[in-house]
Coordinates of C-alpha atoms in Angstrom, one line a residue:
X1 CA -301.8 -157.9 -84.7
X2 CA -298.6 -156.9 -86.6
X3 CA -297.3 -153.4 -86.0
X4 CA -297.4 -151.4 -89.3
X5 CA -294.2 -149.9 -90.7
X6 CA -293.9 -146.1 -90.8
X7 CA -294.0 -144.7 -94.3
X8 CA -291.5 -141.9 -93.9
X9 CA -289.1 -142.0 -90.8
X10 CA -287.6 -138.6 -91.8
X11 CA -290.9 -136.9 -91.3
X12 CA -291.2 -138.2 -87.8
X13 CA -287.5 -137.9 -86.9
X14 CA -286.1 -134.8 -88.7
X15 CA -282.3 -134.5 -88.6
X16 CA -280.3 -131.8 -86.7
X17 CA -283.1 -131.4 -84.2
X18 CA -282.9 -132.5 -80.6
X19 CA -285.9 -134.3 -79.4
X20 CA -287.3 -135.3 -76.0
X21 CA -288.8 -138.5 -74.9
X22 CA -292.6 -139.0 -74.5
X23 CA -294.0 -136.7 -71.8
X24 CA -295.1 -139.8 -69.8
X25 CA -291.5 -141.1 -69.9
X26 CA -290.9 -140.2 -66.2
X27 CA -293.8 -142.5 -65.1
X28 CA -292.1 -145.6 -66.6
X29 CA -288.7 -144.6 -65.2
X30 CA -290.5 -144.2 -61.8
X31 CA -292.1 -147.7 -62.1
X32 CA -288.7 -149.2 -62.9
X33 CA -287.1 -147.5 -59.9
X34 CA -289.9 -148.6 -57.6
X35 CA -289.3 -152.2 -58.7
X36 CA -285.6 -151.8 -57.7
X37 CA -286.4 -150.3 -54.3
X38 CA -289.6 -152.2 -53.5
X39 CA -287.9 -154.2 -50.8
X40 CA -286.5 -151.3 -48.6
X41 CA -289.8 -149.4 -49.1
X42 CA -291.8 -152.4 -48.0
X43 CA -289.6 -152.7 -44.9
X44 CA -290.2 -149.1 -44.0
X45 CA -294.0 -149.5 -44.5
X46 CA -294.3 -152.7 -42.4
X47 CA -291.9 -151.5 -39.8
X48 CA -294.0 -148.4 -39.3
X49 CA -297.2 -150.4 -39.1
X50 CA -295.9 -152.6 -36.3
X51 CA -294.7 -149.8 -34.1
X52 CA -296.8 -147.7 -31.7
X53 CA -294.2 -145.2 -30.6
X54 CA -295.1 -142.4 -32.9
X55 CA -293.3 -143.8 -35.9
X56 CA -293.7 -141.2 -38.8
X57 CA -296.0 -142.9 -41.3
X58 CA -295.0 -140.4 -44.0
X59 CA -291.3 -141.5 -43.9
X60 CA -291.7 -144.0 -46.8
X61 CA -293.4 -141.3 -48.8
X62 CA -290.1 -139.3 -48.7
X63 CA -288.4 -142.2 -50.5
X64 CA -291.2 -142.3 -53.1
X65 CA -291.0 -138.5 -53.6
X66 CA -287.2 -138.8 -54.1
X67 CA -287.8 -141.4 -56.8
X68 CA -290.4 -139.2 -58.5
X69 CA -287.9 -136.3 -58.6
X70 CA -285.1 -138.5 -60.0
X71 CA -287.5 -139.8 -62.7
X72 CA -288.7 -136.3 -63.8
X73 CA -285.0 -135.2 -63.7
X74 CA -284.0 -137.9 -66.1
X75 CA -286.8 -137.0 -68.4
X76 CA -286.0 -133.3 -68.5
X77 CA -282.2 -133.9 -69.1
X78 CA -282.5 -136.6 -71.8
X79 CA -282.2 -135.5 -75.4
X80 CA -281.5 -137.4 -78.7
X81 CA -280.7 -136.2 -82.2
X82 CA -280.7 -137.9 -85.5
X83 CA -277.6 -137.2 -87.6
X84 CA -276.7 -138.6 -91.0
X85 CA -274.6 -141.5 -89.8
X86 CA -275.1 -141.6 -86.1
X87 CA -277.5 -141.1 -83.1
X88 CA -276.4 -138.5 -80.5
X89 CA -277.8 -139.0 -77.0
X90 CA -277.4 -136.3 -74.3
X91 CA -278.2 -136.9 -70.7
X92 CA -277.5 -135.5 -67.2
X93 CA -277.4 -132.0 -65.8
X94 CA -274.7 -132.0 -63.1
X95 CA -272.8 -134.8 -64.7
X96 CA -273.4 -134.4 -68.4
X97 CA -273.0 -137.2 -71.0
X98 CA -272.9 -137.0 -74.8
X99 CA -273.0 -140.4 -76.4
X100 CA -272.6 -140.8 -80.2
X101 CA -273.7 -144.1 -81.6
X102 CA -272.9 -144.9 -85.3
X103 CA -275.8 -146.7 -87.0
X104 CA -273.4 -149.3 -88.3
X105 CA -272.5 -150.3 -84.7
X106 CA -276.1 -151.0 -83.7
X107 CA -276.7 -154.7 -84.0
X108 CA -280.1 -155.1 -82.4
X109 CA -283.0 -152.8 -82.1
X110 CA -285.5 -154.0 -79.5
X111 CA -288.9 -152.4 -79.1
X112 CA -290.8 -153.6 -76.0
X113 CA -294.4 -152.8 -74.9
X114 CA -296.0 -153.9 -71.6
X115 CA -299.8 -153.6 -71.3
X116 CA -299.4 -150.1 -69.9
X117 CA -297.2 -149.1 -72.8
X118 CA -299.9 -150.3 -75.2
X119 CA -302.6 -148.4 -73.4
X120 CA -300.6 -145.2 -73.7
X121 CA -299.4 -145.9 -77.3
X122 CA -295.7 -145.8 -76.4
X123 CA -292.8 -148.2 -76.4
X124 CA -289.4 -148.7 -74.8
X125 CA -286.5 -148.8 -77.3
X126 CA -283.2 -150.5 -76.7
X127 CA -280.2 -150.2 -79.0
X128 CA -277.6 -152.9 -78.5
X129 CA -274.1 -153.6 -79.8
X130 CA -272.1 -156.8 -80.0
X131 CA -270.4 -157.9 -76.8
X132 CA -271.6 -154.9 -74.7
X133 CA -272.6 -155.4 -71.1
X134 CA -275.5 -153.0 -71.4
X135 CA -277.5 -151.3 -74.2
X136 CA -275.8 -148.5 -76.1
X137 CA -279.0 -146.5 -75.5
X138 CA -282.2 -147.1 -73.7
X139 CA -285.2 -144.8 -74.4
X140 CA -288.0 -145.0 -71.9
X141 CA -290.3 -144.1 -73.7
X142 CA -291.1 -143.0 -77.3
X143 CA -294.4 -142.8 -79.1
X144 CA -294.9 -146.0 -81.0
X145 CA -294.7 -144.3 -84.5
X146 CA -291.4 -142.7 -83.5
X147 CA -290.0 -146.0 -82.1
X148 CA -290.9 -147.7 -85.4
X149 CA -289.5 -144.9 -87.4
X150 CA -286.2 -145.0 -85.5
X151 CA -286.0 -148.8 -86.1
X152 CA -286.5 -148.3 -89.8
X153 CA -284.0 -145.4 -90.0
X154 CA -281.3 -147.6 -88.3
X155 CA -282.2 -150.4 -90.6
X156 CA -281.9 -148.2 -93.7
X157 CA -278.6 -146.4 -92.7
X158 CA -276.7 -149.1 -90.9
X159 CA -273.9 -150.4 -93.2
X160 CA -276.0 -150.7 -96.3
X161 CA -278.5 -153.0 -94.7
X162 CA -281.3 -151.9 -97.0
X163 CA -279.5 -151.8 -100.3
X164 CA -277.8 -154.3 -102.5
X165 CA -275.8 -153.9 -105.7
X166 CA -277.1 -154.6 -109.1
X167 CA -275.0 -156.4 -111.7
X168 CA -273.8 -153.0 -113.0
X169 CA -272.9 -151.8 -109.5
X170 CA -275.9 -149.5 -109.1
X171 CA -277.4 -149.7 -105.6
X172 CA -280.9 -151.1 -105.7
X173 CA -283.3 -151.1 -102.8
X174 CA -284.2 -154.5 -101.5
X175 CA -287.7 -155.8 -101.4
X176 CA -290.1 -155.1 -98.7
X177 CA -290.4 -157.4 -95.6
X178 CA -291.0 -161.0 -96.3
X179 CA -292.7 -163.2 -93.6
X180 CA -290.7 -166.4 -93.0
X181 CA -292.8 -167.7 -90.2
X182 CA -296.1 -166.8 -88.5
X183 CA -297.4 -168.9 -85.6
X184 CA -301.1 -169.5 -85.2
X185 CA -302.7 -169.7 -81.8
X186 CA -302.9 -173.5 -82.1
X187 CA -299.2 -173.7 -82.9
X188 CA -298.5 -171.6 -79.7
X189 CA -300.7 -174.0 -77.7
X190 CA -298.6 -176.9 -79.1
X191 CA -295.5 -175.1 -77.9
X192 CA -296.9 -174.8 -74.4
X193 CA -297.7 -178.6 -74.4
X194 CA -294.2 -179.4 -75.6
X195 CA -292.3 -177.0 -73.3
X196 CA -291.6 -177.4 -69.6
X197 CA -291.9 -173.7 -68.7
X198 CA -294.7 -174.3 -66.3
X199 CA -292.7 -176.9 -64.4
X200 CA -289.6 -174.6 -64.3
X201 CA -291.7 -171.7 -62.9
X202 CA -293.3 -174.0 -60.2
X203 CA -290.0 -175.4 -59.2
X204 CA -288.5 -171.9 -59.0
X205 CA -291.5 -170.8 -56.8
X206 CA -290.9 -173.8 -54.5
X207 CA -287.2 -173.1 -54.2
X208 CA -288.0 -169.4 -53.5
X209 CA -290.4 -170.4 -50.8
X210 CA -287.7 -172.4 -49.0
X211 CA -285.5 -169.4 -49.2
X212 CA -288.1 -166.9 -48.0
X213 CA -289.9 -169.0 -45.4
X214 CA -288.1 -170.7 -42.4
X215 CA -287.3 -174.3 -43.2
X216 CA -289.3 -175.7 -40.3
X217 CA -292.4 -173.6 -41.3
X218 CA -292.1 -174.8 -44.9
X219 CA -291.6 -178.4 -43.8
X220 CA -294.6 -178.3 -41.5
X221 CA -296.7 -176.7 -44.3
X222 CA -295.8 -179.6 -46.7
X223 CA -296.4 -182.2 -44.0
X224 CA -299.8 -180.7 -43.2
X225 CA -300.9 -180.5 -46.8
X226 CA -299.6 -184.1 -47.4
X227 CA -301.6 -185.5 -44.5
X228 CA -304.7 -183.6 -45.7
X229 CA -304.3 -184.9 -49.2
X230 CA -303.6 -188.5 -48.0
X231 CA -306.6 -188.3 -45.7
X232 CA -308.8 -187.0 -48.5
X233 CA -307.7 -189.9 -50.7
X234 CA -308.4 -192.4 -47.9
X235 CA -312.0 -191.2 -47.8
X236 CA -312.4 -192.5 -51.4
X237 CA -310.4 -195.7 -51.1
X238 CA -309.9 -198.3 -48.4
X239 CA -307.3 -200.7 -49.9
X240 CA -303.7 -199.8 -50.6
X241 CA -304.1 -200.4 -54.3
X242 CA -307.1 -198.0 -54.4
X243 CA -305.1 -195.4 -52.5
X244 CA -302.3 -195.8 -54.9
X245 CA -304.6 -195.2 -57.8
X246 CA -306.0 -192.2 -56.2
X247 CA -302.5 -190.8 -55.5
X248 CA -301.6 -191.4 -59.2
X249 CA -304.7 -189.5 -60.2
X250 CA -303.7 -186.6 -58.0
X251 CA -300.2 -186.6 -59.5
X252 CA -301.7 -186.8 -63.0
X253 CA -304.0 -183.9 -62.3
X254 CA -301.0 -181.8 -61.0
X255 CA -299.1 -182.6 -64.2
X256 CA -302.0 -181.5 -66.3
X257 CA -302.3 -178.3 -64.4
X258 CA -298.6 -177.6 -64.8
X259 CA -298.9 -178.3 -68.5
X260 CA -301.9 -175.9 -68.8
X261 CA -299.7 -173.3 -67.0
X262 CA -297.0 -173.9 -69.6
X263 CA -299.6 -173.2 -72.4
X264 CA -300.6 -170.0 -70.7
X265 CA -297.0 -168.8 -70.4
X266 CA -296.4 -169.6 -74.1
X267 CA -299.5 -167.7 -75.1
X268 CA -298.4 -164.7 -73.1
X269 CA -294.9 -164.7 -74.7
X270 CA -295.4 -166.0 -78.2
X271 CA -298.9 -165.1 -79.2
X272 CA -298.9 -163.4 -82.6
X273 CA -295.3 -164.5 -83.3
X274 CA -294.0 -163.3 -86.7
X275 CA -290.6 -163.7 -88.2
X276 CA -289.8 -161.3 -91.1
X277 CA -286.8 -160.7 -93.3
X278 CA -286.6 -157.0 -94.1
X279 CA -283.6 -156.4 -96.4
X280 CA -280.6 -157.8 -94.5
X281 CA -282.3 -157.6 -91.1
X282 CA -284.5 -160.0 -89.3
X283 CA -287.4 -158.8 -87.2
X284 CA -289.4 -160.8 -84.6
X285 CA -292.6 -159.6 -83.1
X286 CA -294.5 -161.4 -80.3
X287 CA -296.5 -161.2 -77.1
X288 CA -300.2 -161.2 -76.0
X289 CA -300.5 -158.6 -73.2
X290 CA -297.1 -157.0 -73.7
X291 CA -295.6 -156.9 -77.2
X292 CA -291.9 -157.0 -78.1
X293 CA -290.3 -156.3 -81.4
X294 CA -286.6 -157.1 -82.0
X295 CA -284.5 -156.5 -85.0
X296 CA -281.0 -157.7 -85.8
X297 CA -278.8 -157.9 -89.0
X298 CA -278.4 -161.4 -90.4
X299 CA -274.7 -161.0 -90.3
X300 CA -274.8 -161.0 -86.5
X301 CA -276.0 -164.5 -86.3
X302 CA -273.0 -166.6 -85.1
X303 CA -274.4 -170.1 -84.6
X304 CA -277.6 -172.1 -85.1
X305 CA -279.3 -174.8 -83.0
X306 CA -282.2 -177.1 -83.9
X307 CA -283.8 -179.1 -81.1
X308 CA -286.2 -182.0 -81.2
X309 CA -287.5 -183.7 -78.1
X310 CA -289.9 -186.6 -77.8
X311 CA -292.9 -184.4 -77.7
X312 CA -291.6 -182.4 -80.6
X313 CA -291.6 -185.6 -82.7
X314 CA -295.1 -186.4 -81.5
X315 CA -296.3 -183.1 -83.0
X316 CA -293.8 -183.3 -85.9
X317 CA -292.2 -180.0 -84.8
X318 CA -288.7 -178.6 -84.0
X319 CA -287.3 -175.5 -82.4
X320 CA -284.8 -173.2 -84.2
X321 CA -282.5 -171.0 -82.0
X322 CA -279.6 -168.7 -82.8
X323 CA -276.6 -167.1 -81.1
X324 CA -276.2 -163.4 -81.9
X325 CA -273.3 -161.1 -81.2
X326 CA -275.3 -158.6 -79.1
X327 CA -275.3 -157.2 -75.6
X328 CA -275.9 -159.9 -72.9
X329 CA -275.4 -157.9 -69.8
X330 CA -277.8 -156.9 -67.1
X331 CA -278.9 -153.4 -66.3
X332 CA -281.1 -154.2 -63.4
X333 CA -283.9 -155.9 -65.3
X334 CA -282.7 -159.4 -64.8
X335 CA -283.7 -162.1 -67.4
X336 CA -286.3 -159.9 -69.0
X337 CA -283.7 -158.4 -71.2
X338 CA -282.7 -161.8 -72.5
X339 CA -286.3 -162.6 -73.3
X340 CA -286.6 -159.5 -75.5
X341 CA -283.7 -160.5 -77.7
X342 CA -283.9 -162.3 -80.9
X343 CA -283.0 -165.8 -79.7
X344 CA -285.6 -168.2 -81.2
X345 CA -286.2 -167.7 -84.9
X346 CA -288.7 -170.5 -84.7
X347 CA -290.0 -171.5 -81.3
X348 CA -292.0 -174.3 -82.9
X349 CA -292.2 -175.1 -86.6
X350 CA -292.2 -178.2 -88.9
X351 CA -288.7 -179.5 -89.7
X352 CA -289.0 -178.5 -93.4
X353 CA -289.8 -175.0 -92.3
X354 CA -286.8 -174.8 -90.0
X355 CA -284.6 -176.0 -92.8
X356 CA -286.0 -173.5 -95.2
X357 CA -285.4 -170.6 -92.8
X358 CA -281.8 -171.7 -92.4
X359 CA -281.3 -171.9 -96.2
X360 CA -282.9 -168.5 -96.6
X361 CA -281.1 -166.6 -93.8
X362 CA -277.7 -168.4 -93.6
X363 CA -277.5 -168.8 -97.3
X364 CA -276.7 -172.5 -97.0
X365 CA -278.5 -174.1 -100.0
X366 CA -277.2 -177.5 -99.2
X367 CA -278.8 -177.6 -95.7
X368 CA -279.4 -180.2 -94.3
X369 CA -276.2 -182.1 -95.2
X370 CA -276.5 -185.6 -96.4
X371 CA -273.0 -186.9 -95.9
X372 CA -272.8 -187.0 -92.1
X373 CA -269.6 -188.6 -90.9
X374 CA -269.8 -191.2 -88.1
X375 CA -268.0 -191.0 -84.8
X376 CA -265.2 -193.4 -83.6
X377 CA -266.4 -197.0 -83.7
X378 CA -266.0 -197.3 -79.9
X379 CA -267.7 -194.0 -79.2
X380 CA -270.7 -195.9 -77.5
X381 CA -268.2 -197.5 -75.0
X382 CA -266.8 -194.0 -74.2
X383 CA -270.4 -192.7 -73.7
X384 CA -271.5 -195.5 -71.4
X385 CA -268.5 -195.2 -69.0
X386 CA -270.1 -192.2 -67.2
X387 CA -273.3 -194.1 -66.5
X388 CA -271.3 -197.1 -65.5
X389 CA -269.3 -195.3 -62.8
X390 CA -272.4 -193.4 -61.6
X391 CA -274.5 -196.6 -61.4
X392 CA -271.9 -198.6 -59.6
X393 CA -271.3 -195.9 -57.1
X394 CA -275.0 -195.4 -56.4
X395 CA -275.5 -199.2 -56.0
X396 CA -272.6 -199.3 -53.5
X397 CA -274.3 -196.6 -51.4
X398 CA -277.7 -198.4 -51.6
X399 CA -276.1 -201.7 -50.7
X400 CA -274.6 -200.1 -47.6
X401 CA -278.2 -199.3 -46.4
X402 CA -280.3 -202.0 -47.9
X403 CA -277.8 -204.9 -48.3
X404 CA -278.2 -206.9 -51.4
X405 CA -281.4 -205.0 -52.5
X406 CA -279.1 -202.2 -53.6
X407 CA -277.7 -204.4 -56.3
X408 CA -281.0 -204.0 -58.2
X409 CA -279.7 -200.6 -59.4
X410 CA -277.5 -202.5 -61.7
X411 CA -280.5 -203.3 -63.8
X412 CA -280.1 -199.7 -65.1
X413 CA -276.9 -200.7 -67.0
X414 CA -278.6 -202.5 -70.0
X415 CA -280.7 -199.4 -70.7
X416 CA -277.6 -197.2 -70.4
X417 CA -275.8 -199.4 -73.0
X418 CA -278.8 -199.3 -75.3
X419 CA -279.0 -195.5 -75.1
X420 CA -275.3 -195.1 -75.7
X421 CA -275.3 -197.3 -78.7
X422 CA -278.3 -195.5 -80.2
X423 CA -276.7 -192.1 -79.5
X424 CA -273.4 -193.1 -81.1
X425 CA -275.1 -194.7 -84.1
X426 CA -277.1 -191.5 -84.8
X427 CA -274.5 -188.9 -84.0
X428 CA -272.4 -187.4 -86.8
X429 CA -270.6 -184.4 -88.0
X430 CA -270.0 -182.4 -91.2
X431 CA -267.0 -180.2 -92.0
X432 CA -266.9 -178.6 -95.5
X433 CA -266.1 -175.4 -97.2
X434 CA -269.2 -173.6 -95.9
X435 CA -269.9 -174.8 -92.3
X436 CA -269.2 -177.0 -89.3
X437 CA -272.2 -179.1 -88.1
X438 CA -272.8 -181.7 -85.5
X439 CA -275.8 -183.7 -84.6
X440 CA -276.2 -185.5 -81.3
X441 CA -278.8 -187.3 -79.2
X442 CA -281.3 -190.1 -79.7
X443 CA -284.1 -189.6 -77.2
X444 CA -283.7 -185.8 -77.4
X445 CA -282.0 -184.7 -80.6
X446 CA -279.9 -181.6 -81.3
X447 CA -278.3 -180.1 -84.4
X448 CA -275.7 -177.4 -83.8
X449 CA -273.8 -175.7 -86.7
X450 CA -272.0 -172.5 -87.7
X451 CA -270.6 -171.0 -90.9
X452 CA -266.8 -171.1 -91.2
X453 CA -266.6 -167.3 -91.4
X454 CA -268.2 -167.1 -87.9
X455 CA -265.7 -169.3 -86.1
X456 CA -263.2 -167.4 -83.9
X457 CA -261.0 -170.3 -82.5
X458 CA -260.6 -174.0 -82.8
X459 CA -259.2 -176.3 -80.0
X460 CA -258.2 -179.9 -79.9
X461 CA -259.0 -181.7 -76.6
X462 CA -258.1 -185.1 -75.4
X463 CA -258.9 -186.4 -71.9
X464 CA -257.1 -189.4 -70.4
X465 CA -260.1 -191.6 -71.3
X466 CA -260.0 -190.3 -74.9
X467 CA -256.3 -191.2 -75.1
X468 CA -257.1 -194.7 -73.9
X469 CA -259.8 -195.1 -76.7
X470 CA -257.6 -193.4 -79.4
X471 CA -260.1 -190.5 -79.9
X472 CA -260.2 -186.7 -79.4
X473 CA -262.7 -183.8 -79.6
X474 CA -262.6 -180.6 -81.6
X475 CA -264.2 -177.5 -79.9
X476 CA -265.1 -174.2 -81.6
X477 CA -265.6 -170.7 -80.2
X478 CA -268.1 -168.3 -81.7
X479 CA -269.3 -164.9 -80.7
X480 CA -272.5 -164.7 -78.8
X481 CA -272.2 -168.1 -77.0
X482 CA -272.7 -168.2 -73.3
X483 CA -272.6 -170.8 -70.5
X484 CA -276.2 -171.8 -71.1
X485 CA -275.6 -172.5 -74.8
X486 CA -274.9 -175.9 -76.1
X487 CA -271.2 -175.8 -77.2
X488 CA -270.2 -176.4 -80.8
X489 CA -268.0 -179.4 -80.5
X490 CA -267.1 -182.6 -82.5
X491 CA -266.8 -185.3 -79.8
X492 CA -265.3 -188.8 -79.9
X493 CA -263.6 -188.6 -83.3
X494 CA -260.8 -190.8 -84.3
X495 CA -257.5 -189.1 -83.3
X496 CA -256.3 -188.8 -86.9
X497 CA -259.5 -187.2 -88.1
X498 CA -259.7 -184.8 -85.2
X499 CA -256.1 -183.7 -85.7
X500 CA -256.7 -183.2 -89.5
X501 CA -259.9 -181.1 -88.9
X502 CA -258.1 -179.1 -86.2
X503 CA -255.2 -178.2 -88.5
X504 CA -257.3 -177.5 -91.6
X505 CA -259.8 -175.3 -89.8
X506 CA -257.1 -173.4 -87.9
X507 CA -255.5 -172.4 -91.2
X508 CA -259.0 -171.6 -92.6
X509 CA -259.9 -169.4 -89.7
X510 CA -256.6 -167.5 -89.9
X511 CA -257.1 -167.0 -93.6
X512 CA -260.7 -165.9 -93.6
X513 CA -261.9 -162.5 -92.3
X514 CA -264.2 -162.7 -89.3
X515 CA -267.8 -162.2 -90.5
X516 CA -269.7 -160.5 -87.7

């Protein structure tokens, strides 16, 4: 269910009037503090339960009471006021803070609701700026109508985000929100079948178990379960071939369960997904039990990524993601903050829909390009070198232990050569007056591109192997990229073409103003 837009933000948020948070705000602050201090509190509780020497059972309650006082204190000392061009936030009593946040500096408005938020009709609001390590303001919590009114007010007043100029120069209000993508439940189920979120969570749980439990205890547990499973399989089969089939069935069942878990995670996160363009801002709303609503100006989008794996092609779907110039730090909430951001414009959508979203938002009418330029003719040889060194080294290790049987690993080389040739044949790049784009991959395909006005730096790189092959690579920096993002780079280009692109774009970046 889509959250309705407030009709009149000024009626809910009058100017020059300081306002408090919701009266239940202290409860959510308390729950957040309890999550941070749950480990020491649990140690106090369990330590007291194991001792018989008159250990005061009420000692942990002192810690909880202190957190309650801190939470209520934060609620009582937090105020915010709506001014004409800024938001003023006051907090603290002994150490007072007055923070003035211009609307034009707010790049992302994130509204988040857990199940408890929804039951109480409130929401948490986070105001983020570009490049910050934490939100400019975090309001736990506001009534849902006030949260939506604040989002609309920032959208209306932030650097002319809601008005455009008519041909005669008269400001004209832009049209109401337009839905660019809405995912049905079946589409979200497809996303769960395609993604590996369930496998990632299971692998993380296993890794955490090895960290929490003693290694010997974890090893014994796995051995015992393995023996039990093998004995259970032996009861149904007597020959080794039958036992192998039973084992394969067990593995297949485990994979099906993991995939079902991925579907469940996708439903929890992306149910009711809706992408809307409201003036010059984009808004994404999603979630089954907890709902999140994130809004960001279109101009903050720095780079684009389209991904298409094997399962994507099976369902004729793609994923469209973006890099935005917004806060990426941590304030104690871990990766949950990153999940609230507007990262995936289209978690799953047909290729034509993804291309239409790019043309609409990035204003690139010629997307996708048709004149992709090929890589260096010997690019496939450069690609296969890594597999060659790794395969030969692995075979040498195997031969040390298994004699000539280790040489069977060399059978992997023909497949590596085939993949490298396919990758090099399909890869390409485009550099024109509007954008820089690169496509890579054969088995799993990726398109990565950015507008020229969003580029911050250009770098020419050439490794010793590249010099031997007479090729080079051109790397680009954009705001919003991080270590987990696929870099924007043109690899394995002829040296002359790479040098020409580097020189041309260096001049173009210096001439153009940075659009962010």
